[in-house]
CSV table of C-alpha atoms in Angstrom, one decimal:
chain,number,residue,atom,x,y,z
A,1,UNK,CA,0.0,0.0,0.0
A,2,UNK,CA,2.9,2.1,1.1
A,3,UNK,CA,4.7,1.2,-2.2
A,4,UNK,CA,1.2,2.9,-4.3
A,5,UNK,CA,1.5,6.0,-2.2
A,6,UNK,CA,5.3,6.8,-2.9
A,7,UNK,CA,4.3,5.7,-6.8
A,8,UNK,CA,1.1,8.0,-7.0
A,9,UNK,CA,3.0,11.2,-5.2
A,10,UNK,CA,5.9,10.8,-7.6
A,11,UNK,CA,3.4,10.8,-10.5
A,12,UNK,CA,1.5,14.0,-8.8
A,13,UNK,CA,5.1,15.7,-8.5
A,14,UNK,CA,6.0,15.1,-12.3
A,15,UNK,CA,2.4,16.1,-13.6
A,16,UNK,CA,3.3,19.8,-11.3
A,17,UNK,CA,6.5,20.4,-13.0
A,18,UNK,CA,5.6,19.9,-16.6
A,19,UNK,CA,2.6,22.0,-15.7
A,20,UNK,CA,0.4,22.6,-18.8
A,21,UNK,CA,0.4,21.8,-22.6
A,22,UNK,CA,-1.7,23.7,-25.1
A,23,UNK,CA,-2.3,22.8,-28.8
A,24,UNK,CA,-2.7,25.4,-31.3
A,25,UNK,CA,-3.3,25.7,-35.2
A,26,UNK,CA,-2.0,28.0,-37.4
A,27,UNK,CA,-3.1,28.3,-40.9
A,28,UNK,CA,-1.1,29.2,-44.1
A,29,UNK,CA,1.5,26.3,-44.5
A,30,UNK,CA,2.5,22.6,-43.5
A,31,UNK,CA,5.8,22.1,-43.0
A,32,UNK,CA,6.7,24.1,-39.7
A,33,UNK,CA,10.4,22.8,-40.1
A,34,UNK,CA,12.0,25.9,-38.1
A,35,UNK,CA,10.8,28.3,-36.0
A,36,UNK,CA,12.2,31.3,-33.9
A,37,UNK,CA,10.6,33.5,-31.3
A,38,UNK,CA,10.7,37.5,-32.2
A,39,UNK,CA,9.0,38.2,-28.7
A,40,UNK,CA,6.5,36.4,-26.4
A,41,UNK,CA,3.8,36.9,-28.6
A,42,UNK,CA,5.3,36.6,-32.3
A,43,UNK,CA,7.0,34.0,-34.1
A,44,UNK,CA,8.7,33.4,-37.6
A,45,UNK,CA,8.6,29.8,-39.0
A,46,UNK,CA,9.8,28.4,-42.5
A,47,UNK,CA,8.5,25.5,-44.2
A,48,UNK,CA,10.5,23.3,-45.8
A,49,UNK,CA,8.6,23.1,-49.4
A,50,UNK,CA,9.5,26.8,-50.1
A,51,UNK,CA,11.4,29.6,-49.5
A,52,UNK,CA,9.2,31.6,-47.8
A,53,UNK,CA,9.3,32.7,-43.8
A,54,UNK,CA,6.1,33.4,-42.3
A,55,UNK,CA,5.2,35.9,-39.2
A,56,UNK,CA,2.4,34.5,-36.7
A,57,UNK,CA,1.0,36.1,-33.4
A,58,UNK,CA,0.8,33.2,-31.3
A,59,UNK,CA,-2.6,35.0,-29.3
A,60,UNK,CA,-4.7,35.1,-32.7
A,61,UNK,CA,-3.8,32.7,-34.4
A,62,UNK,CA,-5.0,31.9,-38.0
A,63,UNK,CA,-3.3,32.9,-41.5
A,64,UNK,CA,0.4,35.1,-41.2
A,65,UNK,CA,0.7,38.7,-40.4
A,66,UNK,CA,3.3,38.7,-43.1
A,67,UNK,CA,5.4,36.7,-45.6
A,68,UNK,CA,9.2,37.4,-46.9
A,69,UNK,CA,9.9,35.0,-50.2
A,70,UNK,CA,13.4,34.4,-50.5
A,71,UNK,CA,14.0,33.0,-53.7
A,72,UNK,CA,16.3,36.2,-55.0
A,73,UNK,CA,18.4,35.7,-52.0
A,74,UNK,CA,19.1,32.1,-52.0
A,75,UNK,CA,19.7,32.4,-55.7
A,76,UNK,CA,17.2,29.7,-56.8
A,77,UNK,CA,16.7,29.4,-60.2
A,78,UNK,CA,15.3,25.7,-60.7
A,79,UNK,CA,11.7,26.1,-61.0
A,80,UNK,CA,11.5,22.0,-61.2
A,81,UNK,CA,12.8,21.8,-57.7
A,82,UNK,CA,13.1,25.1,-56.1
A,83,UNK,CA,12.6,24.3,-52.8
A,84,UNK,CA,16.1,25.1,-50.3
A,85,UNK,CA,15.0,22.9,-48.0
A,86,UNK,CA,15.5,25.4,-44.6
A,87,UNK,CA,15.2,23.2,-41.5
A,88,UNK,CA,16.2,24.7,-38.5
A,89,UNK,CA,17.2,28.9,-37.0
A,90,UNK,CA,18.4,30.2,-34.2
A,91,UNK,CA,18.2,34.0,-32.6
A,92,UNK,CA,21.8,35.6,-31.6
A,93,UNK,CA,20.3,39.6,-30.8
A,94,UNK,CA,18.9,40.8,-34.0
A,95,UNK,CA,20.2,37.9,-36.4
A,96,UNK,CA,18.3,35.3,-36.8
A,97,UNK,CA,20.6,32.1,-38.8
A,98,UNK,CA,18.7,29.6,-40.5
A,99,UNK,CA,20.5,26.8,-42.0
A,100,UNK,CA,19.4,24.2,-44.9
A,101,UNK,CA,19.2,20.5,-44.7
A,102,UNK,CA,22.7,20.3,-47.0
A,103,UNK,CA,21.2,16.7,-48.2
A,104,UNK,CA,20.3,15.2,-51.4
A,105,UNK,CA,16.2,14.6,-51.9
A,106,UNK,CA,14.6,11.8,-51.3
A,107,UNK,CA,15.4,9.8,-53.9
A,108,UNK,CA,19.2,10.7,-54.2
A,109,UNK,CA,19.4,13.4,-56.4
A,110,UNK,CA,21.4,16.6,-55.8
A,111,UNK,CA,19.7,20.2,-55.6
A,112,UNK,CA,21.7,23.0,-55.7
A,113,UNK,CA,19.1,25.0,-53.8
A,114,UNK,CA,19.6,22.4,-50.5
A,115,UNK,CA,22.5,24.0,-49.4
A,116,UNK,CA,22.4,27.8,-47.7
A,117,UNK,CA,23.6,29.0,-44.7
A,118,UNK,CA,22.1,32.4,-43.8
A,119,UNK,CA,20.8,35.7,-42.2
A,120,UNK,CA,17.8,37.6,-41.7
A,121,UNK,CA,18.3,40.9,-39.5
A,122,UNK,CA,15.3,41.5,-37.5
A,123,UNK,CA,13.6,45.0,-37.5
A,124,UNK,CA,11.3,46.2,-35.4
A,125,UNK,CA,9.0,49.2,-36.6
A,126,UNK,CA,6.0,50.9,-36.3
A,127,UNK,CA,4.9,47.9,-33.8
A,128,UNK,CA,5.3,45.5,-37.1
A,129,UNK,CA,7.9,42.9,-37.5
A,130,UNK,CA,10.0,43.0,-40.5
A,131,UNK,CA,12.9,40.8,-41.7
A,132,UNK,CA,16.1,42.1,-43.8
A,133,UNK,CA,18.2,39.6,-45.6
A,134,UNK,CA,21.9,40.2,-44.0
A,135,UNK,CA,25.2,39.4,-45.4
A,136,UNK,CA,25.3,37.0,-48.5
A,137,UNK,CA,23.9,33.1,-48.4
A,138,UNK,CA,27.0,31.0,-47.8
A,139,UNK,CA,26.5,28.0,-50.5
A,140,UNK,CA,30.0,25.9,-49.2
A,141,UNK,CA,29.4,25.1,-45.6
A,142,UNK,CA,29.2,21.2,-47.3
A,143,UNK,CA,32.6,21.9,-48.2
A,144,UNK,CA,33.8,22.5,-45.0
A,145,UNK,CA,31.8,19.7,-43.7
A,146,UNK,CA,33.4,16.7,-45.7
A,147,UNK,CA,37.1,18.1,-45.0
A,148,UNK,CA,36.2,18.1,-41.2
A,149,UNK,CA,38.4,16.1,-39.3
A,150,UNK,CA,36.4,15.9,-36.1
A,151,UNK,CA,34.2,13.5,-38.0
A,152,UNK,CA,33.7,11.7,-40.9
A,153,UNK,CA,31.1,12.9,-43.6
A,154,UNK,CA,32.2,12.0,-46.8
A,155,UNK,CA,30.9,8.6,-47.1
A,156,UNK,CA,27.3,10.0,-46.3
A,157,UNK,CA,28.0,13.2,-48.8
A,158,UNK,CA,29.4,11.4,-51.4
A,159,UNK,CA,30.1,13.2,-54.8
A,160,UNK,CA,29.4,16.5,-54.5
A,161,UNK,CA,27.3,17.8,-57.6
A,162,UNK,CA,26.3,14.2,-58.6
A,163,UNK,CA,23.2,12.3,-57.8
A,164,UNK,CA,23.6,9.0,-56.0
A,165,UNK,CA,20.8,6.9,-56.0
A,166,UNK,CA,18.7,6.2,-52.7
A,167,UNK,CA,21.3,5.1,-50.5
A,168,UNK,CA,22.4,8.4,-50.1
A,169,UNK,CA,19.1,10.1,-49.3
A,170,UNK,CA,18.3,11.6,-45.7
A,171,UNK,CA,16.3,9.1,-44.4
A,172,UNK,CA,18.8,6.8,-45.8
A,173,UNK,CA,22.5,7.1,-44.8
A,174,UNK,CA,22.5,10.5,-46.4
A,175,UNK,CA,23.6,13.7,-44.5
A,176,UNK,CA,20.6,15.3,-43.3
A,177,UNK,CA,21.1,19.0,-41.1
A,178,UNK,CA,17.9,19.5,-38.8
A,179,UNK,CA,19.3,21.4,-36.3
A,180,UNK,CA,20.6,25.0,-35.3
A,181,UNK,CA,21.1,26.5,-31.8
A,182,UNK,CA,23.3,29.6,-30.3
A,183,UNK,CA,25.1,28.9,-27.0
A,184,UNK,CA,24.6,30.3,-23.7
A,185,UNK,CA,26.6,33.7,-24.8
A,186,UNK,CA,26.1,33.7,-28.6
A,187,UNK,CA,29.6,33.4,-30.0
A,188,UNK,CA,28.9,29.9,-31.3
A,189,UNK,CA,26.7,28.0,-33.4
A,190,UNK,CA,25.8,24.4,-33.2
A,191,UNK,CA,24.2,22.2,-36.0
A,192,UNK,CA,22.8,19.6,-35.2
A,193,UNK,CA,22.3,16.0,-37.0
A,194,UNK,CA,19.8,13.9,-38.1
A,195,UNK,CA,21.7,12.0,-39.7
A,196,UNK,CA,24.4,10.1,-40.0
A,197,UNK,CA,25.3,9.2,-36.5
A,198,UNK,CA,28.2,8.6,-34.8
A,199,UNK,CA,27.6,5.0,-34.0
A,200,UNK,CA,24.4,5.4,-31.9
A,201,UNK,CA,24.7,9.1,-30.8
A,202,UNK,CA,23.8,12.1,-32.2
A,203,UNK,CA,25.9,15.2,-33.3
A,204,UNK,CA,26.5,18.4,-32.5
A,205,UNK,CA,29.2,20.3,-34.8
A,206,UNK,CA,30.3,23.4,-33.8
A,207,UNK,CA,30.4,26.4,-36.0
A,208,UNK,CA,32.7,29.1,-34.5
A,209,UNK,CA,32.5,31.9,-36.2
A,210,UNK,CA,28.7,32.2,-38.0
A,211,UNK,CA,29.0,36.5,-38.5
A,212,UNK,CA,32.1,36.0,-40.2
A,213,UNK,CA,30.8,33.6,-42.9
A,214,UNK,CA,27.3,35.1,-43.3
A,215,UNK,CA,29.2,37.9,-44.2
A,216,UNK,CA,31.4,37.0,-46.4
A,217,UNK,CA,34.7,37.6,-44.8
A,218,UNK,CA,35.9,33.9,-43.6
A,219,UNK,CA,35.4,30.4,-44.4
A,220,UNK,CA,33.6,28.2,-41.6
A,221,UNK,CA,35.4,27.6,-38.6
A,222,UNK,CA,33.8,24.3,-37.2
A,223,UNK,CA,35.2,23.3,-33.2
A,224,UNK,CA,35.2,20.0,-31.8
A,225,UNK,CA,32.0,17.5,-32.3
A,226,UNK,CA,29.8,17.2,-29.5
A,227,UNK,CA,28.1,13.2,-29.2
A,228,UNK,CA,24.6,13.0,-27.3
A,229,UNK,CA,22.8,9.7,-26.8
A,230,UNK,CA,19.8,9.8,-27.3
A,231,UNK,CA,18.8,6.3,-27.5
A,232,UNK,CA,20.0,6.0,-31.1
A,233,UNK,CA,17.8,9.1,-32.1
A,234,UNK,CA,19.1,12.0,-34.4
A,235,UNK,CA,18.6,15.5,-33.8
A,236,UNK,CA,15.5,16.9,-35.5
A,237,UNK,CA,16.1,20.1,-33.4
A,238,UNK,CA,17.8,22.4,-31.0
A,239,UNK,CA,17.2,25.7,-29.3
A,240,UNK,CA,19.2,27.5,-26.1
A,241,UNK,CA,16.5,28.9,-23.9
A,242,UNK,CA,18.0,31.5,-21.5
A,243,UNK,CA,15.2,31.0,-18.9
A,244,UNK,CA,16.0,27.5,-18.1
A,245,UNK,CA,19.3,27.9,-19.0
A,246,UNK,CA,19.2,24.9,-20.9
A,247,UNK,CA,19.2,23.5,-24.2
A,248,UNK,CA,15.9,22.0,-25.4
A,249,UNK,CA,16.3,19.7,-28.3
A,250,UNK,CA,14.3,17.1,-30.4
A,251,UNK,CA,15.3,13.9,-31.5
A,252,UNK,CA,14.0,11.4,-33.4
A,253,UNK,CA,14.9,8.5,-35.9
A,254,UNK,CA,16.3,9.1,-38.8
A,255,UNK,CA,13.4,7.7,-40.7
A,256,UNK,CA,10.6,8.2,-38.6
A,257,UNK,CA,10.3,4.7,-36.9
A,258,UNK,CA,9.8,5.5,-33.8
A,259,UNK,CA,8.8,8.5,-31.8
A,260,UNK,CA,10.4,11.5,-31.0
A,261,UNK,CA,11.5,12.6,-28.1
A,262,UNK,CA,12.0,16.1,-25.8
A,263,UNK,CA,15.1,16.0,-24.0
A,264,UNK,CA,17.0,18.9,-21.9
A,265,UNK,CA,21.0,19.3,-21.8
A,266,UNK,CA,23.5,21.2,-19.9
A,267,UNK,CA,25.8,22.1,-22.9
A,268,UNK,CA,28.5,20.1,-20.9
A,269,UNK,CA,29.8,17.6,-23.9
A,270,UNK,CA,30.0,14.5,-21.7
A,271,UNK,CA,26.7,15.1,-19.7
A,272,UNK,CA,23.4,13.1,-20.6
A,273,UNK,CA,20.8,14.4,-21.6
A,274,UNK,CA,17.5,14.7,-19.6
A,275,UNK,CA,14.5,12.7,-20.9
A,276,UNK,CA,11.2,15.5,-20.9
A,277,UNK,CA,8.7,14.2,-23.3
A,278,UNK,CA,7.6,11.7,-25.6
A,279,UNK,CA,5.4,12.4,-28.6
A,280,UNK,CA,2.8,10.2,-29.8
A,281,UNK,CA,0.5,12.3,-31.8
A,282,UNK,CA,3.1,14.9,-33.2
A,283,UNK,CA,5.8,15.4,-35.3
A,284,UNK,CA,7.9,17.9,-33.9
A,285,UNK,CA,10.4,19.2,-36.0
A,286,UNK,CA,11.3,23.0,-34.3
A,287,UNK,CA,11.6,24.3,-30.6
A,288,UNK,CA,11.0,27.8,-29.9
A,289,UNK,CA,11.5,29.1,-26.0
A,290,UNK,CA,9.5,31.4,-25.2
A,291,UNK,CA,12.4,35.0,-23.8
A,292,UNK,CA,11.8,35.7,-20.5
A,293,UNK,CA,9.1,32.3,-19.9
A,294,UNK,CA,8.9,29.1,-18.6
A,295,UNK,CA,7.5,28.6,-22.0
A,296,UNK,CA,8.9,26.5,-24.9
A,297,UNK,CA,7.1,26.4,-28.3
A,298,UNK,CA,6.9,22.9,-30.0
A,299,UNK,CA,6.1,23.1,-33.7
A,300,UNK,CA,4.9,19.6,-35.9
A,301,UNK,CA,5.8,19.5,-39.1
A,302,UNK,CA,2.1,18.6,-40.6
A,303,UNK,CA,2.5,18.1,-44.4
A,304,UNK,CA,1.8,14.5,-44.5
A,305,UNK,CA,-1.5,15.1,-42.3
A,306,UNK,CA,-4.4,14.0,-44.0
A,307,UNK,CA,-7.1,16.0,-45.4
A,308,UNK,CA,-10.5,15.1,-47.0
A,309,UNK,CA,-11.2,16.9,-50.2
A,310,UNK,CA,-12.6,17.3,-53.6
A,311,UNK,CA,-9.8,15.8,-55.7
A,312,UNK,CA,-10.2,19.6,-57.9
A,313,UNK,CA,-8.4,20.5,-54.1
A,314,UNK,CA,-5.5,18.4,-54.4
A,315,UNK,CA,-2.3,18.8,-56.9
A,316,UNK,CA,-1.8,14.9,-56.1
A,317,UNK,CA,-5.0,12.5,-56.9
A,318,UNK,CA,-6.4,11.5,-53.5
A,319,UNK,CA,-6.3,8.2,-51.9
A,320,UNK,CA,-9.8,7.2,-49.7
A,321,UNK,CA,-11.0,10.8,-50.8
A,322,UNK,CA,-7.9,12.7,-48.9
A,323,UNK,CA,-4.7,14.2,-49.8
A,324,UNK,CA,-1.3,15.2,-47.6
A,325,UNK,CA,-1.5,18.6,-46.3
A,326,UNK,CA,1.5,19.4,-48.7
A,327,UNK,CA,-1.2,18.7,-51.6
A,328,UNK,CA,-3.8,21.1,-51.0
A,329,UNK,CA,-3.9,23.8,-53.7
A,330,UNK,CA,-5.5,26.7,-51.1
A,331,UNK,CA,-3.4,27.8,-48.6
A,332,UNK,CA,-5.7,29.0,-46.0
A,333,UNK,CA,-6.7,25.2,-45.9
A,334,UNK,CA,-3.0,24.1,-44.9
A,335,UNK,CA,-2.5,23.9,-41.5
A,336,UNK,CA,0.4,23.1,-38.5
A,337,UNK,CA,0.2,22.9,-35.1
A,338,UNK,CA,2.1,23.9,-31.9
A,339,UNK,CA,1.9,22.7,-28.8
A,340,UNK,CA,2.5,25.4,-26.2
A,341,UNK,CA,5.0,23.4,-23.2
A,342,UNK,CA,5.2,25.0,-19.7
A,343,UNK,CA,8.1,23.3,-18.1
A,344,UNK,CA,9.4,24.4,-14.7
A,345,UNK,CA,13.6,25.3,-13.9
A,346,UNK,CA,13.5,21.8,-11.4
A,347,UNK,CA,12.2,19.5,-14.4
A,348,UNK,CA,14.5,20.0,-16.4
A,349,UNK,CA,17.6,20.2,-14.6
């Protein structure tokens, strides 16, 4: 009996320091495959089946206060496949970073749009949000990645400029970048894999100095690799929240087998991670602390949700009278969601 007591209060303890979870929807786009807080009410996300970053207000949400198309920027001029792929950002001040996945497509081929490393500069005027490319889009981090001596990526990179086949896509044993975070202080950026591992642990790969090479004036400078376990999980995302003090990241399998999972980590390289959160119903793909809160912004990436419509709704013909949220042809029909985390200092130290 005593044995039920001690089980039930340990249960009541955990359920207090995760304290709530919301779910929201916005409307406007699928693929929520990065995401970055501008303030405690406003976010920027990008899908990853454009170029395009989208302003929300997290307390009405519904369609985007406002839309920035990058094509010009990132130079794409493939309208077959124009698509850069962005997958994860980070905040350092007014800079937000986003990064690309720097892998092949599903089916092994090589894009030149996949691989950018870049800048927006955000401004804030006339109580609107606006964003300003900065700097240039780095096209060579890949590059710097296979010549990396802390690990090696050239067997999952393989010929750069040539297509492969499907062993070398990123749910394959192809590179695959889902992940960007800032430390504690902002002087270093870390990307973050999906894939390939390091045996069975994950990897974190230091870029040292991010405003140099957004800018033009220096090639990457990448420090020593950082290996997480995470119970042979890849990193599908990674944000530094200053609140907790901690970084928050995502990780799941490299081909969507299994479930992801919420973990919290010190930033001390041989130091396990925390377990937080499982997710059974959700396929997170970008964290987003809320500054100043207890709050941490977990966004699903929804384009294979499915949808029942008129097949004159759909660019793909419909299976069982649905379509993949990706498919839809009206935008204000395409939908994500976020699920809106409250997580105490104690639960996640």
């Amino acid at each position: 009996m005593r044995g039920m007591q001690i089980i039930i209060a340990i249960l009541i303890v955990a359920q207090c320091l995760v304290a709530s979870a919301e779910e929201t929807v916005f409307y406007g786009a699928c693929d929520a495959s990065a995401a970055v807080a501008l303030d405690e009410n406003t976010f920027v996300v990008a899908d990853d089946e454009d170029n395009v970053l989208r302003i929300y207000s997290l307390k009405s949400p519904g369609m985007p206060l406002a839309k920035y198309s990058l094509d010009n920027f990132l130079g794409v001029q493939e309208d077959s496949h124009p698509e850069s792929d962005i997958e994860a950002c980070t905040r350092v001040g007014n800079l937000i970073y986003w990064i690309t996945s720097h892998g092949r497509n599903k089916k092994g081929k090589w894009r030149n749009s996949r691989y950018r490393f870049f800048a927006t500069k955000v401004i804030h005027q006339e109580g609107k949000y606006l964003l300003k490319p900065e700097g240039i889009a780095f096209d060579n981090l890949l590059s710097a990645l296979v010549s990396y001596v802390g690990i090696n990526l050239k067997a999952s990179v393989g010929v750069i400029g040539e297509d492969s086949g499907k062993s070398l896509a990123p749910k394959e044993n192809g590179l695959n970048i889902e992940g960007l975070s800032t430390n504690a202080d902002g002087s270093v950026l870390y990307i973050g894999l999906r894939n390939p591992m390091s045996g069975k642990q994950a990897l974190l790969i230091p870029i040292e100095n991010p405003n140099s090479v957004i800018h033009g004036k220096a090639e990457p400078l990448l420090g020593e690799p950082v290996h997480l376990k995470f119970q042979s999980r890849g990193i599908r995302s990674i944000e530094y929240s200053t609140y907790h003090q901690r970084y928050f990241l995502v990780a799941g399998d490299r081909s969507d087998k299994s479930s992801s999972v919420l973990y919290s980590w010190d930033g001390i390289p041989k130091s396990v991670p925390k377990k937080i959160k499982s997710f059974l119903n959700l396929n997170p793909e970008a964290i987003a602390p809320i500054p100043g809160h207890n709050k941490i912004q977990i966004f699903s990436d929804d384009g294979t949700v499915a949808h029942r419509v008129l097949q004159e709704e759909s660019f793909d013909k419909l299976v069982d009278g649905k379509c993949a949220c990706k498919s839809l042809k009206d935008p204000k029909k395409k939908s994500f969601r976020s699920l809106d985390l409250s997580l105490k200092k104690e639960s996640v130290h």
